[in-house]
Short mmCIF file of C-alpha atoms in Angstrom, two decimals:
data_model
loop_
_atom_site.label_atom_id
_atom_site.label_comp_id
_atom_site.label_asym_id
_atom_site.label_seq_id
_atom_site.Cartn_x
_atom_site.Cartn_y
_atom_site.Cartn_z
CA UNK I 183 -29.52 5.54 -10.27
CA UNK I 184 -27.36 2.73 -10.69
CA UNK I 185 -24.47 2.80 -7.73
CA UNK I 186 -21.44 0.87 -6.71
CA UNK I 187 -20.72 0.83 -3.15
CA UNK I 188 -17.28 0.47 -1.31
CA UNK I 189 -17.95 0.01 2.09
CA UNK I 190 -15.34 -0.19 4.89
CA UNK I 191 -14.94 -3.58 4.64
CA UNK I 192 -11.13 -3.83 4.85
CA UNK I 193 -7.95 -1.86 5.03
CA UNK I 194 -7.45 1.39 3.36
CA UNK I 195 -5.05 0.34 0.67
CA UNK I 196 -7.19 -2.74 -0.35
CA UNK I 197 -10.32 -0.31 -0.50
CA UNK I 198 -8.20 1.98 -2.77
CA UNK I 199 -7.29 -0.89 -5.05
CA UNK I 200 -10.91 -1.73 -5.42
CA UNK I 201 -11.72 1.76 -6.91
CA UNK I 202 -10.03 0.73 -9.83
CA UNK I 203 -12.77 -2.07 -10.16
CA UNK I 204 -15.37 0.55 -9.58
CA UNK I 205 -14.55 3.01 -12.10
CA UNK I 206 -14.26 0.12 -14.62
CA UNK I 207 -17.82 -1.02 -13.81
CA UNK I 208 -18.96 2.53 -14.08
CA UNK I 209 -17.76 3.06 -17.32
CA UNK I 210 -19.25 -0.03 -18.44
CA UNK I 211 -22.49 -0.46 -16.84
CA UNK I 212 -23.02 3.22 -15.55
CA UNK I 213 -22.90 2.94 -11.83
CA UNK I 214 -22.12 5.81 -9.64
CA UNK I 215 -19.23 5.05 -7.66
CA UNK I 216 -20.02 5.64 -3.63
CA UNK I 217 -17.85 5.29 -0.66
CA UNK I 218 -19.71 4.32 2.50
CA UNK I 219 -18.18 4.85 5.76
CA UNK I 220 -14.29 5.66 4.82
CA UNK I 221 -12.78 7.03 7.97
CA UNK I 222 -10.10 8.22 6.00
CA UNK I 223 -12.18 10.85 3.94
CA UNK I 224 -11.34 13.37 6.76
CA UNK I 225 -7.94 13.49 4.90
CA UNK I 226 -8.37 12.08 1.31
CA UNK I 227 -10.78 13.00 -1.53
CA UNK I 228 -11.60 10.75 -4.61
CA UNK I 229 -12.36 12.52 -7.65
CA UNK I 230 -15.27 11.19 -9.27
CA UNK I 231 -16.68 9.11 -6.33
CA UNK I 232 -19.37 10.26 -3.96
CA UNK I 233 -19.93 9.85 -0.30
CA UNK I 234 -23.10 8.00 0.37
CA UNK I 235 -24.38 5.24 2.97
CA UNK I 236 -25.67 2.44 1.50
CA UNK I 237 -28.91 2.73 3.78
CA UNK I 238 -31.87 0.41 2.92
CA UNK I 239 -32.41 1.04 -0.64
CA UNK I 240 -28.72 0.38 -1.32
CA UNK I 241 -29.34 -3.03 -0.35
CA UNK I 242 -32.43 -3.76 -2.34
CA UNK I 243 -31.75 -5.36 -6.09
CA UNK I 244 -28.04 -5.47 -5.14
CA UNK I 245 -25.33 -7.79 -5.97
CA UNK I 246 -22.56 -8.43 -3.78
CA UNK I 247 -19.13 -9.01 -5.60
CA UNK I 248 -16.43 -11.09 -3.69
CA UNK I 249 -13.60 -13.17 -5.19
CA UNK I 250 -15.75 -15.02 -7.14
CA UNK I 251 -15.61 -12.05 -9.69
CA UNK I 252 -15.17 -13.96 -12.75
CA UNK I 253 -18.61 -15.44 -12.40
CA UNK I 254 -20.35 -12.42 -11.29
CA UNK I 255 -18.89 -9.80 -13.48
CA UNK I 256 -21.34 -10.29 -16.32
CA UNK I 257 -24.02 -10.02 -13.95
CA UNK I 258 -23.31 -6.84 -12.70
CA UNK I 259 -24.99 -4.60 -15.31
CA UNK I 260 -28.22 -6.20 -14.43
CA UNK I 261 -28.42 -4.94 -11.00
CA UNK I 262 -28.99 -1.60 -9.50
CA UNK I 263 -27.05 -1.67 -6.65
CA UNK I 264 -23.63 -3.32 -6.20
CA UNK I 265 -21.50 -4.19 -2.95
CA UNK I 266 -17.97 -4.26 -4.10
CA UNK I 267 -16.02 -6.79 -1.55
CA UNK I 268 -13.13 -7.28 -3.66
CA UNK I 269 -10.71 -5.87 -5.91
CA UNK I 270 -10.21 -8.77 -8.29
CA UNK I 271 -11.85 -8.37 -11.91
CA UNK I 272 -10.80 -9.37 -15.49
CA UNK I 273 -7.31 -8.33 -15.95
CA UNK I 274 -7.37 -7.01 -19.29
CA UNK I 275 -10.14 -4.97 -18.55
CA UNK I 276 -8.55 -3.48 -14.85
CA UNK I 277 -5.05 -2.88 -15.94
CA UNK I 278 -5.74 0.30 -17.86
CA UNK I 279 -7.65 1.69 -14.87
CA UNK I 280 -4.79 1.52 -11.95
CA UNK I 281 -2.54 4.68 -12.95
CA UNK I 282 -5.57 6.74 -13.82
CA UNK I 283 -7.83 5.57 -10.64
CA UNK I 284 -4.68 6.53 -8.50
CA UNK I 285 -4.57 9.82 -9.66
CA UNK I 286 -8.19 10.24 -8.44
CA UNK I 287 -6.72 10.17 -5.01
CA UNK I 288 -5.82 13.30 -3.51
CA UNK I 289 -4.77 14.27 0.24
CA UNK I 290 -6.05 17.29 2.04
CA UNK I 291 -3.75 20.34 1.13
CA UNK I 292 -2.49 21.02 4.99
CA UNK I 293 -1.54 17.37 5.20
CA UNK I 294 0.55 17.40 1.80
CA UNK I 295 2.23 20.36 3.07
CA UNK I 296 3.48 18.63 6.09
CA UNK I 297 4.79 16.03 3.61
CA UNK I 298 6.74 18.50 1.80
CA UNK I 299 7.79 20.56 4.90
CA UNK I 300 9.35 17.38 6.52
CA UNK I 301 10.86 16.21 3.29
CA UNK I 302 12.37 19.89 2.55
CA UNK I 303 14.76 19.20 5.70
CA UNK I 304 16.35 16.49 3.43
CA UNK I 305 16.53 17.93 0.14
CA UNK I 306 19.85 17.68 -0.68
CA UNK I 307 20.30 14.46 0.61
CA UNK I 308 19.28 10.81 -0.68
CA UNK I 309 15.78 9.51 0.89
CA UNK I 310 14.55 5.77 1.10
CA UNK I 311 11.33 4.90 2.47
CA UNK I 312 10.91 1.81 4.62
CA UNK I 313 7.38 0.29 5.73
CA UNK I 314 7.37 -2.08 8.28
CA UNK I 315 3.87 -4.09 8.51
CA UNK I 316 2.97 -5.75 12.18
CA UNK I 317 -0.30 -5.94 14.22
CA UNK I 318 -2.29 -8.39 11.94
CA UNK I 319 0.88 -9.59 10.13
CA UNK I 320 2.32 -11.90 12.98
CA UNK I 321 5.80 -12.61 13.38
CA UNK I 322 6.12 -16.30 12.78
CA UNK I 323 9.62 -17.15 13.56
CA UNK I 324 12.57 -14.69 14.86
CA UNK I 325 14.97 -17.01 13.28
CA UNK I 326 14.10 -17.27 9.75
CA UNK I 327 11.61 -15.87 7.63
CA UNK I 328 9.27 -17.90 4.71
CA UNK I 329 7.07 -15.63 3.14
CA UNK I 330 4.71 -18.57 2.27
CA UNK I 331 4.45 -19.88 5.85
CA UNK I 332 1.57 -18.12 6.40
CA UNK I 333 -1.27 -16.02 4.80
CA UNK I 334 -0.05 -12.52 5.76
CA UNK I 335 3.64 -13.12 7.58
CA UNK I 336 5.74 -10.10 9.38
CA UNK I 337 9.14 -9.74 7.70
CA UNK I 338 11.81 -9.81 10.73
CA UNK I 339 13.60 -6.94 12.03
CA UNK I 340 16.49 -8.40 11.00
CA UNK I 341 15.84 -8.29 7.35
CA UNK I 342 14.68 -4.71 7.36
CA UNK I 343 18.24 -3.71 9.33
CA UNK I 344 20.33 -5.88 6.74
CA UNK I 345 19.06 -4.09 3.89
CA UNK I 346 19.07 -0.50 5.55
CA UNK I 347 22.63 -1.43 6.50
CA UNK I 348 23.81 -2.33 2.55
CA UNK I 349 22.04 1.16 1.63
CA UNK I 350 23.69 3.05 4.08
CA UNK I 351 27.07 1.37 2.82
CA UNK I 352 26.52 2.20 -0.49
CA UNK I 353 25.33 5.71 0.11
CA UNK I 354 26.57 6.87 3.37
CA UNK I 355 24.71 10.04 3.65
CA UNK I 356 21.35 8.28 2.97
CA UNK I 357 18.30 9.21 5.35
CA UNK I 358 15.42 6.70 5.79
CA UNK I 359 11.79 7.80 6.07
CA UNK I 360 10.00 5.11 8.16
CA UNK I 361 6.25 4.05 8.04
CA UNK I 362 5.52 1.29 10.86
CA UNK I 363 2.88 -0.42 12.52
CA UNK I 364 2.76 1.33 16.07
CA UNK I 365 5.51 3.73 17.06
CA UNK I 366 9.18 4.13 15.92
CA UNK I 367 9.83 3.16 19.61
CA UNK I 368 9.36 -0.27 18.73
CA UNK I 369 12.28 -0.47 16.58
CA UNK I 370 15.18 0.80 18.77
CA UNK I 371 17.67 -0.75 16.24
CA UNK I 372 16.72 1.47 13.64
CA UNK I 373 16.81 4.73 15.68
CA UNK I 374 20.27 3.62 17.06
CA UNK I 375 22.04 2.44 13.81
CA UNK I 376 20.41 4.67 11.51
CA UNK I 377 19.11 8.26 10.74
CA UNK I 378 15.66 7.86 10.60
CA UNK I 379 12.11 9.83 10.74
CA UNK I 380 8.63 9.61 10.45
CA UNK I 381 5.83 12.24 9.65
CA UNK I 382 4.84 14.73 12.38
CA UNK I 383 1.20 14.13 11.86
CA UNK I 384 -0.62 11.96 14.62
CA UNK I 385 -3.26 9.19 13.58
CA UNK I 386 -6.80 9.97 14.54
CA UNK I 387 -7.84 6.42 14.06
CA UNK I 388 -5.46 4.75 16.87
CA UNK I 389 -8.42 3.86 19.12
CA UNK I 390 -10.73 2.30 16.03
CA UNK I 391 -11.55 -1.21 16.36
CA UNK I 392 -11.23 -1.63 12.74
CA UNK I 393 -7.94 -0.13 12.68
CA UNK I 394 -6.66 -1.67 15.73
CA UNK I 395 -4.75 -4.80 13.86
CA UNK I 396 -2.19 -2.38 11.79
CA UNK I 397 -2.85 1.01 13.42
CA UNK I 398 0.10 3.65 13.27
CA UNK I 399 1.10 6.34 15.85
CA UNK I 400 1.21 8.39 12.50
CA UNK I 401 -1.72 9.33 10.08
CA UNK I 402 -2.40 6.38 7.72
CA UNK I 403 -3.03 8.65 4.82
CA UNK I 404 -0.10 11.00 5.32
CA UNK I 405 2.25 7.74 5.43
CA UNK I 406 0.54 6.56 2.34
CA UNK I 407 1.73 9.79 0.37
CA UNK I 408 4.96 9.99 1.96
CA UNK I 409 6.13 6.79 1.02
CA UNK I 410 4.82 7.46 -2.71
CA UNK I 411 7.27 10.33 -2.62
CA UNK I 412 10.18 7.77 -2.43
CA UNK I 413 12.02 6.11 -5.29
CA UNK I 414 13.30 3.42 -3.12
CA UNK I 415 11.16 1.59 -0.66
CA UNK I 416 12.38 -1.05 1.86
CA UNK I 417 9.12 -2.93 2.00
CA UNK I 418 6.76 -5.22 3.55
CA UNK I 419 6.01 -8.71 1.66
CA UNK I 420 2.26 -9.07 0.89
CA UNK I 421 1.01 -5.69 2.53
CA UNK I 422 -1.00 -3.50 0.11
CA UNK I 423 0.27 -0.67 2.31
CA UNK I 424 3.65 -1.41 0.63
CA UNK I 425 2.10 -2.09 -2.98
CA UNK I 426 -0.30 0.45 -3.39
CA UNK I 427 1.91 3.71 -2.79
CA UNK I 428 4.92 2.41 -4.61
CA UNK I 429 3.02 0.98 -7.73
CA UNK I 430 -0.27 3.32 -7.82
CA UNK I 431 0.79 6.69 -6.53
CA UNK I 432 3.29 9.30 -7.37
CA UNK I 433 6.05 7.70 -9.90
CA UNK I 434 7.73 4.40 -10.53
CA UNK I 435 9.16 3.21 -7.16
CA UNK I 436 11.65 0.42 -6.87
CA UNK I 437 10.53 -2.08 -3.77
CA UNK I 438 13.23 -4.24 -2.00
CA UNK I 439 11.30 -7.55 -0.51
CA UNK I 440 12.75 -10.76 0.78
CA UNK I 441 13.10 -13.37 -1.93
CA UNK I 442 10.29 -16.18 -2.08
CA UNK I 443 12.40 -18.95 -0.84
CA UNK I 444 13.40 -19.18 3.29
CA UNK I 445 16.44 -16.75 4.45
CA UNK I 446 17.83 -16.76 7.65
CA UNK I 447 19.90 -13.72 9.62
CA UNK I 448 23.10 -15.08 8.51
CA UNK I 449 22.22 -14.80 4.62
CA UNK I 450 19.13 -12.18 4.54
CA UNK I 451 18.87 -11.83 0.95
CA UNK I 452 16.41 -9.33 -0.73
CA UNK I 453 15.18 -8.68 -4.21
CA UNK I 454 13.86 -5.54 -6.15
CA UNK I 455 10.61 -5.46 -8.13
CA UNK I 456 9.53 -2.58 -10.34
CA UNK I 457 5.68 -2.95 -10.96
CA UNK I 458 4.68 0.89 -11.57
CA UNK I 459 0.75 0.59 -12.89
CA UNK I 460 0.55 -2.99 -11.84
CA UNK I 461 -2.05 -4.54 -9.45
CA UNK I 462 -1.99 -6.24 -6.41
CA UNK I 463 -2.17 -9.77 -7.88
CA UNK I 464 1.13 -9.11 -9.42
CA UNK I 465 2.57 -8.03 -6.21
CA UNK I 466 1.41 -11.19 -4.37
CA UNK I 467 2.87 -12.97 -7.23
CA UNK I 468 6.29 -11.22 -6.67
CA UNK I 469 6.40 -11.75 -3.14
CA UNK I 470 5.42 -15.46 -2.94
CA UNK I 471 6.70 -16.63 -5.97
CA UNK I 472 9.62 -14.36 -6.98
CA UNK I 473 7.81 -13.48 -10.44
CA UNK I 474 9.01 -10.04 -11.60
CA UNK I 475 11.83 -10.23 -8.80
CA UNK I 476 15.55 -9.39 -9.48
CA UNK I 477 18.08 -10.48 -6.69
CA UNK I 478 20.13 -7.55 -5.78
CA UNK I 479 23.71 -8.38 -5.22
CA UNK I 480 24.98 -4.59 -4.97
CA UNK I 481 23.01 -1.93 -3.31
CA UNK I 482 24.88 0.65 -5.00
CA UNK I 483 23.04 -0.36 -8.27
CA UNK I 484 19.55 0.96 -6.80
CA UNK I 485 17.96 4.19 -8.41
CA UNK I 486 18.65 6.42 -5.35
CA UNK I 487 17.30 10.18 -5.81
CA UNK I 488 18.33 13.05 -3.76
CA UNK I 489 15.45 14.47 -2.09
CA UNK I 490 11.82 13.07 -2.18
CA UNK I 491 9.82 13.36 -5.28
CA UNK I 492 6.52 15.90 -3.88
CA UNK I 493 5.58 17.51 -6.89
CA UNK I 494 2.85 14.84 -7.91
CA UNK I 495 1.16 15.37 -4.81
#
């Protein structure tokens, strides 16, 4: 049996992005897709993938694929075992796999019911998602934001607050669902100035060493699927936890991000991107270069929806 393993080598959404590569390789070379050590499999199931430890046999006759994928892709079929530590691959082969692979990812039914029940309280109101990434995304400067100043930069609070205020001005009855690193208590201006809520599902992974850098007090799998239920999402530049629910799960989502040039609190501009079904390379290009991004000059033009879109789960 030939097997392609995805270990717990990086954060959840980057591993989910790697699934598209794994299933593409499986179709081309016959490898069984295997998930090794994913803690979130207590909440998620991946149709067509198997839970299996690499063990000793999985390390024999094994090719490790990293970001040098273009060179090694042609060699993959000759190995019995593959260790996938990248989501990169030939674009023309990967793109048809993104949305079908996202449809393989399922949330445990009782956790999906938590999302449905929470959003049901706001069924008659416009719901906008907000994702705030901290932890392993450091805040470089409190007085400016430059997405290209660091590999993984945190977007300052003042930018999220500005965009949320613009949305609230355009749609006064809006309510914001917030997914954030840590707890919502760390963002007092949001709870003071906006009607916000989180999902009532505690994270069981808070004390995990691997999760500590970007851990949330709420369940990451629940947050992931809840963000995918929102049709407008105020996101965090370069974070795959903004990218994956918006572009791979649910339906099309408009994401609002800072522009690719430097911005300041007295002029906190923002762009919209619509990349449904497109991979993380396009997402990072939109964040860092402004590719496929459109400046927003009037928040009222955004595609708001009353109630969250939950039927896809």
